[in-house]
Amino acid sequence: MTQEGRPAEEATPAGLVPVQLRFNTGLAGEQYVTRQLWRLASLQRCPLHPRGGCGFARHGTYERKRPPGTHIARWYCPRGHQTFSLLPDHLAARFPGTLPEIEQVVAAAESASSVQACANTLRLDPVSLPSAMRWVRRRLTLMRSLLPIVVAMMPQYLLGCVPTIAGLRACLTVDWPTGSVLVQLRDLLGEHLAALATPVGFGHRTFSGGGPHSELQQHKGPDPPREAA
């Protein structure tokens, strides 16, 4: 099992290095929890100071709310005042849940007659219809921004592909539900994850307020990505 984040050269500014790196387990998401694979995660060098001397060390784990029992291995660089974590391929980056869960919602919305119809079908828990529709739209918005970029980045696989979940599944011959096109994209675009937007990549969104890199540092408590409904 390896992590595929490539440490930058010595003295790289903290804001240029992603705080999340890829943990390629090669296994299905359920096995990550049952086998507690975060215990096997290894990050040999500090991404900020690959030559060492910064006190880089393991910094415990943080827990994701979903799927239950999921923990993420974390490291801390005292000199850079920055934490780093290894995110397994099935988990969404900076967003609740898993990539297959997002994919399922977006695929359903693409084929539904309306967002309302999709929300009524997928959200069976006791939430209001407006909340359920916001839940669907949030995932749709992410994919409608991300998928055209992905298609443009991969002409060798996706030339002429319609930038939808259905279109990418067809072009990449992904058999749902045994396979996930979003998980496959994280693998195929492994070298570009630092720049690629969430939830597939680890790129950071810009938020109002705070300093230019205020969004880069990880929360030191429970799983950062949460939503109300």
PDB file of C-alpha atoms in Angstrom:
ATOM      1  CA  MET A   1       0.000   0.000   0.000  1.00  0.00           C
ATOM      2  CA  THR A   2       1.450   3.332  -0.962  1.00  0.00           C
ATOM      3  CA  GLN A   3       0.614   6.988  -0.781  1.00  0.00           C
ATOM      4  CA  GLU A   4       1.108   8.783  -4.059  1.00  0.00           C
ATOM      5  CA  GLY A   5       1.513  12.366  -2.906  1.00  0.00           C
ATOM      6  CA  ARG A   6       4.892  13.554  -4.146  1.00  0.00           C
ATOM      7  CA  PRO A   7       6.787  15.687  -1.610  1.00  0.00           C
ATOM      8  CA  ALA A   8       7.958  19.003  -2.956  1.00  0.00           C
ATOM      9  CA  GLU A   9      11.535  20.214  -2.847  1.00  0.00           C
ATOM     10  CA  GLU A  10      13.090  21.633   0.308  1.00  0.00           C
ATOM     11  CA  ALA A  11      11.578  24.852   1.670  1.00  0.00           C
ATOM     12  CA  THR A  12       8.427  24.693  -0.431  1.00  0.00           C
ATOM     13  CA  PRO A  13       5.920  27.285   0.841  1.00  0.00           C
ATOM     14  CA  ALA A  14       3.187  25.603   2.881  1.00  0.00           C
ATOM     15  CA  GLY A  15       0.389  27.083   0.775  1.00  0.00           C
ATOM     16  CA  LEU A  16       1.645  25.287  -2.355  1.00  0.00           C
ATOM     17  CA  VAL A  17       1.490  21.781  -0.868  1.00  0.00           C
ATOM     18  CA  PRO A  18      -1.839  19.941  -0.458  1.00  0.00           C
ATOM     19  CA  VAL A  19      -2.684  18.926   3.094  1.00  0.00           C
ATOM     20  CA  GLN A  20      -4.368  15.787   1.788  1.00  0.00           C
ATOM     21  CA  LEU A  21      -2.470  13.133  -0.145  1.00  0.00           C
ATOM     22  CA  ARG A  22      -3.674  10.009  -1.885  1.00  0.00           C
ATOM     23  CA  PHE A  23      -3.718   6.693  -0.022  1.00  0.00           C
ATOM     24  CA  ASN A  24      -3.992   4.032  -2.723  1.00  0.00           C
ATOM     25  CA  THR A  25      -5.066   0.928  -0.833  1.00  0.00           C
ATOM     26  CA  GLY A  26      -6.152  -1.025  -3.899  1.00  0.00           C
ATOM     27  CA  LEU A  27      -9.110  -2.336  -1.900  1.00  0.00           C
ATOM     28  CA  ALA A  28     -12.834  -1.646  -1.693  1.00  0.00           C
ATOM     29  CA  GLY A  29     -14.076   0.969   0.738  1.00  0.00           C
ATOM     30  CA  GLU A  30     -15.674  -1.486   3.141  1.00  0.00           C
ATOM     31  CA  GLN A  31     -12.344  -3.218   3.645  1.00  0.00           C
ATOM     32  CA  TYR A  32     -10.730   0.053   4.686  1.00  0.00           C
ATOM     33  CA  VAL A  33     -12.886   0.049   7.822  1.00  0.00           C
ATOM     34  CA  THR A  34     -13.024  -3.673   8.570  1.00  0.00           C
ATOM     35  CA  ARG A  35      -9.248  -4.029   8.213  1.00  0.00           C
ATOM     36  CA  GLN A  36      -8.493  -0.646   9.823  1.00  0.00           C
ATOM     37  CA  LEU A  37      -6.145   0.219   6.984  1.00  0.00           C
ATOM     38  CA  TRP A  38      -5.369   3.682   8.383  1.00  0.00           C
ATOM     39  CA  ARG A  39      -3.054   1.854  10.782  1.00  0.00           C
ATOM     40  CA  LEU A  40      -0.943   0.772   7.798  1.00  0.00           C
ATOM     41  CA  ALA A  41      -0.762   4.209   6.172  1.00  0.00           C
ATOM     42  CA  SER A  42       2.793   5.500   5.874  1.00  0.00           C
ATOM     43  CA  LEU A  43       4.175   8.915   4.973  1.00  0.00           C
ATOM     44  CA  GLN A  44       7.947   8.607   5.024  1.00  0.00           C
ATOM     45  CA  ARG A  45       8.921  12.240   4.476  1.00  0.00           C
ATOM     46  CA  CYS A  46       7.516  15.648   5.282  1.00  0.00           C
ATOM     47  CA  PRO A  47       5.975  17.154   2.132  1.00  0.00           C
ATOM     48  CA  LEU A  48       7.383  20.541   3.170  1.00  0.00           C
ATOM     49  CA  HIS A  49      10.842  19.369   4.277  1.00  0.00           C
ATOM     50  CA  PRO A  50      11.710  16.094   2.496  1.00  0.00           C
ATOM     51  CA  ARG A  51      15.307  16.269   3.790  1.00  0.00           C
ATOM     52  CA  GLY A  52      14.046  16.037   7.356  1.00  0.00           C
ATOM     53  CA  GLY A  53      14.977  17.981  10.447  1.00  0.00           C
ATOM     54  CA  CYS A  54      11.538  19.524  10.954  1.00  0.00           C
ATOM     55  CA  GLY A  55      10.234  17.103  13.602  1.00  0.00           C
ATOM     56  CA  PHE A  56       7.715  15.553  11.209  1.00  0.00           C
ATOM     57  CA  ALA A  57       5.823  12.766  12.971  1.00  0.00           C
ATOM     58  CA  ARG A  58       2.582  10.825  13.043  1.00  0.00           C
ATOM     59  CA  HIS A  59      -0.227  12.840  14.589  1.00  0.00           C
ATOM     60  CA  GLY A  60      -2.903  10.268  15.338  1.00  0.00           C
ATOM     61  CA  THR A  61      -6.089  10.104  13.282  1.00  0.00           C
ATOM     62  CA  TYR A  62      -9.308  11.994  12.787  1.00  0.00           C
ATOM     63  CA  GLU A  63     -12.668  10.294  12.327  1.00  0.00           C
ATOM     64  CA  ARG A  64     -14.989  10.719   9.381  1.00  0.00           C
ATOM     65  CA  LYS A  65     -18.672  10.794  10.234  1.00  0.00           C
ATOM     66  CA  ARG A  66     -19.469   8.570   7.249  1.00  0.00           C
ATOM     67  CA  PRO A  67     -18.932   5.750   6.597  1.00  0.00           C
ATOM     68  CA  PRO A  68     -19.114   4.856  10.311  1.00  0.00           C
ATOM     69  CA  GLY A  69     -15.843   3.701  11.820  1.00  0.00           C
ATOM     70  CA  THR A  70     -13.665   5.485   9.243  1.00  0.00           C
ATOM     71  CA  HIS A  71     -10.433   7.029  10.487  1.00  0.00           C
ATOM     72  CA  ILE A  72      -7.841   9.005   8.533  1.00  0.00           C
ATOM     73  CA  ALA A  73      -4.129   8.815   9.374  1.00  0.00           C
ATOM     74  CA  ARG A  74      -2.526  12.188  10.003  1.00  0.00           C
ATOM     75  CA  TRP A  75       0.978  13.667  10.372  1.00  0.00           C
ATOM     76  CA  TYR A  76       2.241  17.009  11.690  1.00  0.00           C
ATOM     77  CA  CYS A  77       5.142  19.254  10.696  1.00  0.00           C
ATOM     78  CA  PRO A  78       6.087  21.477  13.682  1.00  0.00           C
ATOM     79  CA  ARG A  79       8.282  23.753  11.584  1.00  0.00           C
ATOM     80  CA  GLY A  80       5.580  24.356   8.992  1.00  0.00           C
ATOM     81  CA  HIS A  81       2.740  24.294  11.554  1.00  0.00           C
ATOM     82  CA  GLN A  82       0.792  22.060   9.180  1.00  0.00           C
ATOM     83  CA  THR A  83      -0.956  18.717   9.324  1.00  0.00           C
ATOM     84  CA  PHE A  84      -1.109  16.227   6.440  1.00  0.00           C
ATOM     85  CA  SER A  85      -3.356  13.229   5.935  1.00  0.00           C
ATOM     86  CA  LEU A  86      -3.646  10.235   3.622  1.00  0.00           C
ATOM     87  CA  LEU A  87      -7.110   9.928   2.107  1.00  0.00           C
ATOM     88  CA  PRO A  88      -8.147   6.527   0.690  1.00  0.00           C
ATOM     89  CA  ASP A  89      -9.483   6.506  -2.856  1.00  0.00           C
ATOM     90  CA  HIS A  90     -13.106   5.772  -2.006  1.00  0.00           C
ATOM     91  CA  LEU A  91     -13.562   8.840   0.218  1.00  0.00           C
ATOM     92  CA  ALA A  92     -14.620  12.248  -1.056  1.00  0.00           C
ATOM     93  CA  ALA A  93     -12.117  15.028  -0.412  1.00  0.00           C
ATOM     94  CA  ARG A  94     -13.411  17.919   1.699  1.00  0.00           C
ATOM     95  CA  PHE A  95     -16.938  16.633   1.358  1.00  0.00           C
ATOM     96  CA  PRO A  96     -19.063  14.200   3.399  1.00  0.00           C
ATOM     97  CA  GLY A  97     -19.204  10.518   2.536  1.00  0.00           C
ATOM     98  CA  THR A  98     -17.729   8.572  -0.344  1.00  0.00           C
ATOM     99  CA  LEU A  99     -17.164   9.141  -4.045  1.00  0.00           C
ATOM    100  CA  PRO A 100     -19.550   6.287  -5.009  1.00  0.00           C
ATOM    101  CA  GLU A 101     -22.285   7.918  -2.894  1.00  0.00           C
ATOM    102  CA  ILE A 102     -21.861  11.218  -4.730  1.00  0.00           C
ATOM    103  CA  GLU A 103     -21.775   9.394  -8.047  1.00  0.00           C
ATOM    104  CA  GLN A 104     -25.018   7.592  -7.274  1.00  0.00           C
ATOM    105  CA  VAL A 105     -26.833  10.850  -6.477  1.00  0.00           C
ATOM    106  CA  VAL A 106     -25.564  12.687  -9.553  1.00  0.00           C
ATOM    107  CA  ALA A 107     -26.310   9.781 -11.877  1.00  0.00           C
ATOM    108  CA  ALA A 108     -29.848   9.587 -10.488  1.00  0.00           C
ATOM    109  CA  ALA A 109     -30.320  13.343 -10.931  1.00  0.00           C
ATOM    110  CA  GLU A 110     -29.093  13.170 -14.529  1.00  0.00           C
ATOM    111  CA  SER A 111     -31.816  10.683 -15.407  1.00  0.00           C
ATOM    112  CA  ALA A 112     -34.605  12.093 -13.211  1.00  0.00           C
ATOM    113  CA  SER A 113     -37.364  14.325 -14.521  1.00  0.00           C
ATOM    114  CA  SER A 114     -36.426  17.000 -11.985  1.00  0.00           C
ATOM    115  CA  VAL A 115     -34.274  17.661  -8.937  1.00  0.00           C
ATOM    116  CA  GLN A 116     -37.410  17.400  -6.831  1.00  0.00           C
ATOM    117  CA  ALA A 117     -38.214  13.949  -8.184  1.00  0.00           C
ATOM    118  CA  CYS A 118     -34.655  12.834  -7.549  1.00  0.00           C
ATOM    119  CA  ALA A 119     -34.680  14.191  -3.997  1.00  0.00           C
ATOM    120  CA  ASN A 120     -37.981  12.472  -3.238  1.00  0.00           C
ATOM    121  CA  THR A 121     -36.560   9.164  -4.423  1.00  0.00           C
ATOM    122  CA  LEU A 122     -33.165   9.304  -2.714  1.00  0.00           C
ATOM    123  CA  ARG A 123     -33.865  11.022   0.600  1.00  0.00           C
ATOM    124  CA  LEU A 124     -36.136   8.686   2.514  1.00  0.00           C
ATOM    125  CA  ASP A 125     -35.050  10.027   5.909  1.00  0.00           C
ATOM    126  CA  PRO A 126     -37.233  12.677   7.602  1.00  0.00           C
ATOM    127  CA  VAL A 127     -35.893  15.894   6.073  1.00  0.00           C
ATOM    128  CA  SER A 128     -37.850  18.653   4.393  1.00  0.00           C
ATOM    129  CA  LEU A 129     -38.139  18.647   0.611  1.00  0.00           C
ATOM    130  CA  PRO A 130     -36.176  21.922   0.269  1.00  0.00           C
ATOM    131  CA  SER A 131     -33.362  20.419   2.338  1.00  0.00           C
ATOM    132  CA  ALA A 132     -33.369  17.259   0.235  1.00  0.00           C
ATOM    133  CA  MET A 133     -33.260  19.306  -2.970  1.00  0.00           C
ATOM    134  CA  ARG A 134     -30.326  21.360  -1.671  1.00  0.00           C
ATOM    135  CA  TRP A 135     -28.562  18.093  -0.836  1.00  0.00           C
ATOM    136  CA  VAL A 136     -28.956  16.926  -4.455  1.00  0.00           C
ATOM    137  CA  ARG A 137     -28.084  20.293  -5.993  1.00  0.00           C
ATOM    138  CA  ARG A 138     -24.892  20.599  -4.005  1.00  0.00           C
ATOM    139  CA  ARG A 139     -23.601  17.360  -5.532  1.00  0.00           C
ATOM    140  CA  LEU A 140     -24.822  18.274  -8.999  1.00  0.00           C
ATOM    141  CA  THR A 141     -23.063  21.631  -8.828  1.00  0.00           C
ATOM    142  CA  LEU A 142     -19.758  20.002  -7.912  1.00  0.00           C
ATOM    143  CA  MET A 143     -19.913  17.547 -10.800  1.00  0.00           C
ATOM    144  CA  ARG A 144     -21.135  20.064 -13.374  1.00  0.00           C
ATOM    145  CA  SER A 145     -18.057  22.143 -12.627  1.00  0.00           C
ATOM    146  CA  LEU A 146     -15.609  19.261 -12.394  1.00  0.00           C
ATOM    147  CA  LEU A 147     -16.543  16.817 -15.166  1.00  0.00           C
ATOM    148  CA  PRO A 148     -15.967  19.152 -18.159  1.00  0.00           C
ATOM    149  CA  ILE A 149     -12.475  19.837 -16.791  1.00  0.00           C
ATOM    150  CA  VAL A 150     -11.828  16.120 -16.416  1.00  0.00           C
ATOM    151  CA  VAL A 151     -12.935  15.450 -19.995  1.00  0.00           C
ATOM    152  CA  ALA A 152     -10.592  18.164 -21.273  1.00  0.00           C
ATOM    153  CA  MET A 153      -7.687  16.758 -19.240  1.00  0.00           C
ATOM    154  CA  MET A 154      -8.037  13.237 -20.630  1.00  0.00           C
ATOM    155  CA  PRO A 155      -8.465  13.393 -24.422  1.00  0.00           C
ATOM    156  CA  GLN A 156      -6.789  10.000 -24.760  1.00  0.00           C
ATOM    157  CA  TYR A 157      -9.739   8.456 -22.907  1.00  0.00           C
ATOM    158  CA  LEU A 158     -12.555  10.982 -23.144  1.00  0.00           C
ATOM    159  CA  LEU A 159     -12.374  12.762 -26.492  1.00  0.00           C
ATOM    160  CA  GLY A 160     -15.946  13.598 -27.441  1.00  0.00           C
ATOM    161  CA  CYS A 161     -17.311  12.287 -24.154  1.00  0.00           C
ATOM    162  CA  VAL A 162     -20.405  13.944 -22.722  1.00  0.00           C
ATOM    163  CA  PRO A 163     -19.338  15.404 -19.311  1.00  0.00           C
ATOM    164  CA  THR A 164     -21.861  13.498 -17.224  1.00  0.00           C
ATOM    165  CA  ILE A 165     -21.599  10.497 -14.947  1.00  0.00           C
ATOM    166  CA  ALA A 166     -23.430   8.398 -17.545  1.00  0.00           C
ATOM    167  CA  GLY A 167     -21.137   9.641 -20.302  1.00  0.00           C
ATOM    168  CA  LEU A 168     -17.932   8.940 -18.375  1.00  0.00           C
ATOM    169  CA  ARG A 169     -19.132   5.501 -17.327  1.00  0.00           C
ATOM    170  CA  ALA A 170     -19.697   4.645 -20.973  1.00  0.00           C
ATOM    171  CA  CYS A 171     -16.359   6.007 -22.177  1.00  0.00           C
ATOM    172  CA  LEU A 172     -14.336   4.393 -19.384  1.00  0.00           C
ATOM    173  CA  THR A 173     -16.420   1.176 -19.462  1.00  0.00           C
ATOM    174  CA  VAL A 174     -17.218   1.361 -15.774  1.00  0.00           C
ATOM    175  CA  ASP A 175     -19.768  -1.205 -14.652  1.00  0.00           C
ATOM    176  CA  TRP A 176     -21.888   0.316 -11.865  1.00  0.00           C
ATOM    177  CA  PRO A 177     -22.308  -0.561  -9.008  1.00  0.00           C
ATOM    178  CA  THR A 178     -19.294  -2.885  -8.910  1.00  0.00           C
ATOM    179  CA  GLY A 179     -17.159  -0.019 -10.191  1.00  0.00           C
ATOM    180  CA  SER A 180     -17.125   3.734  -9.613  1.00  0.00           C
ATOM    181  CA  VAL A 181     -16.141   6.220 -12.295  1.00  0.00           C
ATOM    182  CA  LEU A 182     -15.185   8.864  -9.712  1.00  0.00           C
ATOM    183  CA  VAL A 183     -12.854   6.447  -7.934  1.00  0.00           C
ATOM    184  CA  GLN A 184     -11.362   5.532 -11.303  1.00  0.00           C
ATOM    185  CA  LEU A 185     -10.826   9.207 -12.112  1.00  0.00           C
ATOM    186  CA  ARG A 186      -8.848   9.695  -8.906  1.00  0.00           C
ATOM    187  CA  ASP A 187      -6.587   6.869 -10.023  1.00  0.00           C
ATOM    188  CA  LEU A 188      -6.221   8.047 -13.629  1.00  0.00           C
ATOM    189  CA  LEU A 189      -5.562  11.638 -12.581  1.00  0.00           C
ATOM    190  CA  GLY A 190      -3.309  10.754  -9.659  1.00  0.00           C
ATOM    191  CA  GLU A 191      -0.547  13.146 -10.717  1.00  0.00           C
ATOM    192  CA  HIS A 192      -2.970  16.080 -10.900  1.00  0.00           C
ATOM    193  CA  LEU A 193      -4.924  15.665  -7.664  1.00  0.00           C
ATOM    194  CA  ALA A 194      -3.269  18.626  -5.970  1.00  0.00           C
ATOM    195  CA  ALA A 195      -4.742  20.964  -8.601  1.00  0.00           C
ATOM    196  CA  LEU A 196      -7.984  19.111  -9.354  1.00  0.00           C
ATOM    197  CA  ALA A 197     -11.063  20.322  -7.493  1.00  0.00           C
ATOM    198  CA  THR A 198     -12.813  18.396  -4.767  1.00  0.00           C
ATOM    199  CA  PRO A 199     -14.381  15.935  -4.215  1.00  0.00           C
ATOM    200  CA  VAL A 200     -12.178  13.880  -6.590  1.00  0.00           C
ATOM    201  CA  GLY A 201      -9.065  16.022  -6.306  1.00  0.00           C
ATOM    202  CA  PHE A 202      -7.509  17.793  -3.360  1.00  0.00           C
ATOM    203  CA  GLY A 203      -7.561  21.324  -4.785  1.00  0.00           C
ATOM    204  CA  HIS A 204      -8.780  24.019  -2.465  1.00  0.00           C
ATOM    205  CA  ARG A 205     -11.754  26.254  -2.989  1.00  0.00           C
ATOM    206  CA  THR A 206     -11.473  29.962  -2.237  1.00  0.00           C
ATOM    207  CA  PHE A 207     -13.513  31.216   0.669  1.00  0.00           C
ATOM    208  CA  SER A 208     -14.262  34.795   1.604  1.00  0.00           C
ATOM    209  CA  GLY A 209     -12.518  36.158   4.645  1.00  0.00           C
ATOM    210  CA  GLY A 210      -9.266  35.098   6.237  1.00  0.00           C
ATOM    211  CA  GLY A 211      -5.829  35.085   4.708  1.00  0.00           C
ATOM    212  CA  PRO A 212      -4.877  33.794   1.272  1.00  0.00           C
ATOM    213  CA  HIS A 213      -4.185  30.304   2.625  1.00  0.00           C
ATOM    214  CA  SER A 214      -6.637  30.257   5.516  1.00  0.00           C
ATOM    215  CA  GLU A 215      -8.573  27.409   3.860  1.00  0.00           C
ATOM    216  CA  LEU A 216      -5.541  25.126   3.516  1.00  0.00           C
ATOM    217  CA  GLN A 217      -4.985  23.995   7.072  1.00  0.00           C
ATOM    218  CA  GLN A 218      -6.855  20.933   8.266  1.00  0.00           C
ATOM    219  CA  HIS A 219      -9.160  21.037  11.238  1.00  0.00           C
ATOM    220  CA  LYS A 220      -7.589  19.270  14.211  1.00  0.00           C
ATOM    221  CA  GLY A 221     -10.854  17.845  15.516  1.00  0.00           C
ATOM    222  CA  PRO A 222     -13.439  15.526  13.904  1.00  0.00           C
ATOM    223  CA  ASP A 223     -13.912  15.129  10.189  1.00  0.00           C
ATOM    224  CA  PRO A 224     -13.944  18.613   8.619  1.00  0.00           C
ATOM    225  CA  PRO A 225     -16.505  18.180   5.804  1.00  0.00           C
ATOM    226  CA  ARG A 226     -20.046  18.406   7.109  1.00  0.00           C
ATOM    227  CA  GLU A 227     -23.400  19.590   5.922  1.00  0.00           C
ATOM    228  CA  ALA A 228     -26.661  20.260   7.646  1.00  0.00           C
ATOM    229  CA  ALA A 229     -28.940  17.949   5.665  1.00  0.00           C
TER     230      ALA A 229
END
